[in-house]
């Protein structure tokens, strides 16, 4: 009897660098923007992440801006109070603001958190 070594197929290749690190590089410009969830309690401050555009490990840059709901609420308050100064309240309240995250290196927008 002769002994034969039987191979059923090629061995499984090792994982790629991106698979081993747990992330995939960007495939298109549409997939580069990530929406951050409002349940994320750290979404109000900068986050440590990997930029999908420049593939660098970064701490995001944050900018607070008034959202569209602040302008809608200001119009409704101004209409119901006949133009009194109360219409400025939605512009002051933080609940109507948005936090925009971007990469400090390539300035790519990474996401928005609605507060």
Short mmCIF file of C-alpha atoms in Angstrom, two decimals:
data_model
loop_
_atom_site.label_atom_id
_atom_site.label_comp_id
_atom_site.label_asym_id
_atom_site.label_seq_id
_atom_site.Cartn_x
_atom_site.Cartn_y
_atom_site.Cartn_z
CA UNK A 1 0.00 0.00 0.00
CA UNK A 2 1.17 3.45 -0.83
CA UNK A 3 0.33 6.43 1.32
CA UNK A 4 -1.03 9.44 -0.47
CA UNK A 5 -1.44 12.97 0.81
CA UNK A 6 -4.83 14.31 -0.24
CA UNK A 7 -5.39 18.08 -0.36
CA UNK A 8 -9.00 19.13 -0.76
CA UNK A 9 -8.24 22.69 -1.79
CA UNK A 10 -5.87 25.57 -1.30
CA UNK A 11 -5.30 26.65 2.30
CA UNK A 12 -7.20 29.67 3.56
CA UNK A 13 -5.18 32.85 2.99
CA UNK A 14 -4.40 35.05 5.98
CA UNK A 15 -6.68 38.07 6.53
CA UNK A 16 -5.82 41.35 4.89
CA UNK A 17 -4.54 44.26 6.96
CA UNK A 18 -7.94 45.99 6.98
CA UNK A 19 -9.72 42.79 8.05
CA UNK A 20 -7.18 42.18 10.81
CA UNK A 21 -7.57 45.76 12.09
CA UNK A 22 -11.38 45.53 11.99
CA UNK A 23 -12.13 48.18 9.35
CA UNK A 24 -12.45 48.40 5.61
CA UNK A 25 -10.90 51.18 3.47
CA UNK A 26 -13.36 53.47 1.63
CA UNK A 27 -14.74 52.23 -1.65
CA UNK A 28 -16.39 55.41 -2.91
CA UNK A 29 -16.96 59.03 -1.95
CA UNK A 30 -20.58 58.25 -1.01
CA UNK A 31 -19.54 55.74 1.64
CA UNK A 32 -17.04 58.16 3.24
CA UNK A 33 -19.64 60.01 5.34
CA UNK A 34 -20.67 58.29 8.54
CA UNK A 35 -23.68 59.40 10.56
CA UNK A 36 -23.01 59.33 14.27
CA UNK A 37 -25.87 58.11 16.42
CA UNK A 38 -27.60 60.55 18.80
CA UNK A 39 -27.43 57.93 21.58
CA UNK A 40 -23.64 58.30 21.57
CA UNK A 41 -22.94 60.26 24.75
CA UNK A 42 -19.44 61.14 23.57
CA UNK A 43 -20.79 62.54 20.28
CA UNK A 44 -20.84 66.02 21.80
CA UNK A 45 -17.07 66.03 22.17
CA UNK A 46 -14.32 64.91 19.83
CA UNK A 47 -13.95 61.17 19.20
CA UNK A 48 -10.97 58.91 18.55
CA UNK A 49 -11.53 57.18 15.21
CA UNK A 50 -9.94 56.26 11.90
CA UNK A 51 -10.68 58.67 9.08
CA UNK A 52 -12.22 56.79 6.14
CA UNK A 53 -10.67 59.25 3.69
CA UNK A 54 -7.03 59.59 4.76
CA UNK A 55 -6.97 56.32 6.80
CA UNK A 56 -5.20 58.03 9.69
CA UNK A 57 -6.03 57.55 13.37
CA UNK A 58 -7.43 60.91 14.46
CA UNK A 59 -9.32 62.80 17.13
CA UNK A 60 -12.24 64.49 15.37
CA UNK A 61 -12.69 68.24 15.25
CA UNK A 62 -16.13 69.37 16.41
CA UNK A 63 -18.15 72.47 15.52
CA UNK A 64 -21.48 73.37 17.17
CA UNK A 65 -24.04 74.87 14.79
CA UNK A 66 -27.71 75.72 14.95
CA UNK A 67 -29.85 73.10 13.25
CA UNK A 68 -32.81 73.67 10.96
CA UNK A 69 -35.20 72.91 13.82
CA UNK A 70 -33.97 76.03 15.65
CA UNK A 71 -35.10 78.22 12.75
CA UNK A 72 -38.44 76.42 12.42
CA UNK A 73 -39.09 76.68 16.17
CA UNK A 74 -38.10 80.37 16.15
CA UNK A 75 -40.61 81.06 13.39
CA UNK A 76 -43.38 79.20 15.24
CA UNK A 77 -42.63 81.03 18.50
CA UNK A 78 -42.46 84.40 16.71
CA UNK A 79 -45.78 83.71 14.96
CA UNK A 80 -47.56 82.64 18.18
CA UNK A 81 -46.17 85.45 20.38
CA UNK A 82 -46.76 88.21 17.80
CA UNK A 83 -43.07 89.09 17.46
CA UNK A 84 -42.03 89.37 21.12
CA UNK A 85 -38.38 88.59 21.95
CA UNK A 86 -39.23 84.98 22.89
CA UNK A 87 -38.44 83.84 19.33
CA UNK A 88 -34.74 83.96 20.22
CA UNK A 89 -35.07 81.13 22.77
CA UNK A 90 -34.73 78.23 20.27
CA UNK A 91 -31.43 79.76 19.08
CA UNK A 92 -30.07 79.69 22.65
CA UNK A 93 -31.29 76.25 23.76
CA UNK A 94 -28.70 73.48 23.16
CA UNK A 95 -31.37 70.95 22.20
CA UNK A 96 -31.70 72.61 18.78
CA UNK A 97 -27.95 72.52 18.04
CA UNK A 98 -26.00 70.03 15.93
CA UNK A 99 -22.40 68.88 16.44
CA UNK A 100 -20.49 68.41 13.19
CA UNK A 101 -17.44 66.09 13.31
CA UNK A 102 -14.61 66.39 10.78
CA UNK A 103 -11.07 65.11 10.24
CA UNK A 104 -8.39 67.62 11.35
CA UNK A 105 -5.96 66.36 8.65
CA UNK A 106 -8.00 66.18 5.44
CA UNK A 107 -11.04 68.21 6.64
CA UNK A 108 -13.45 65.45 5.51
CA UNK A 109 -16.90 65.56 7.18
CA UNK A 110 -17.30 62.46 9.35
CA UNK A 111 -20.78 62.86 10.76
CA UNK A 112 -23.37 64.94 12.55
CA UNK A 113 -24.93 64.49 15.98
CA UNK A 114 -28.32 66.11 16.54
CA UNK A 115 -28.60 67.07 20.19
#
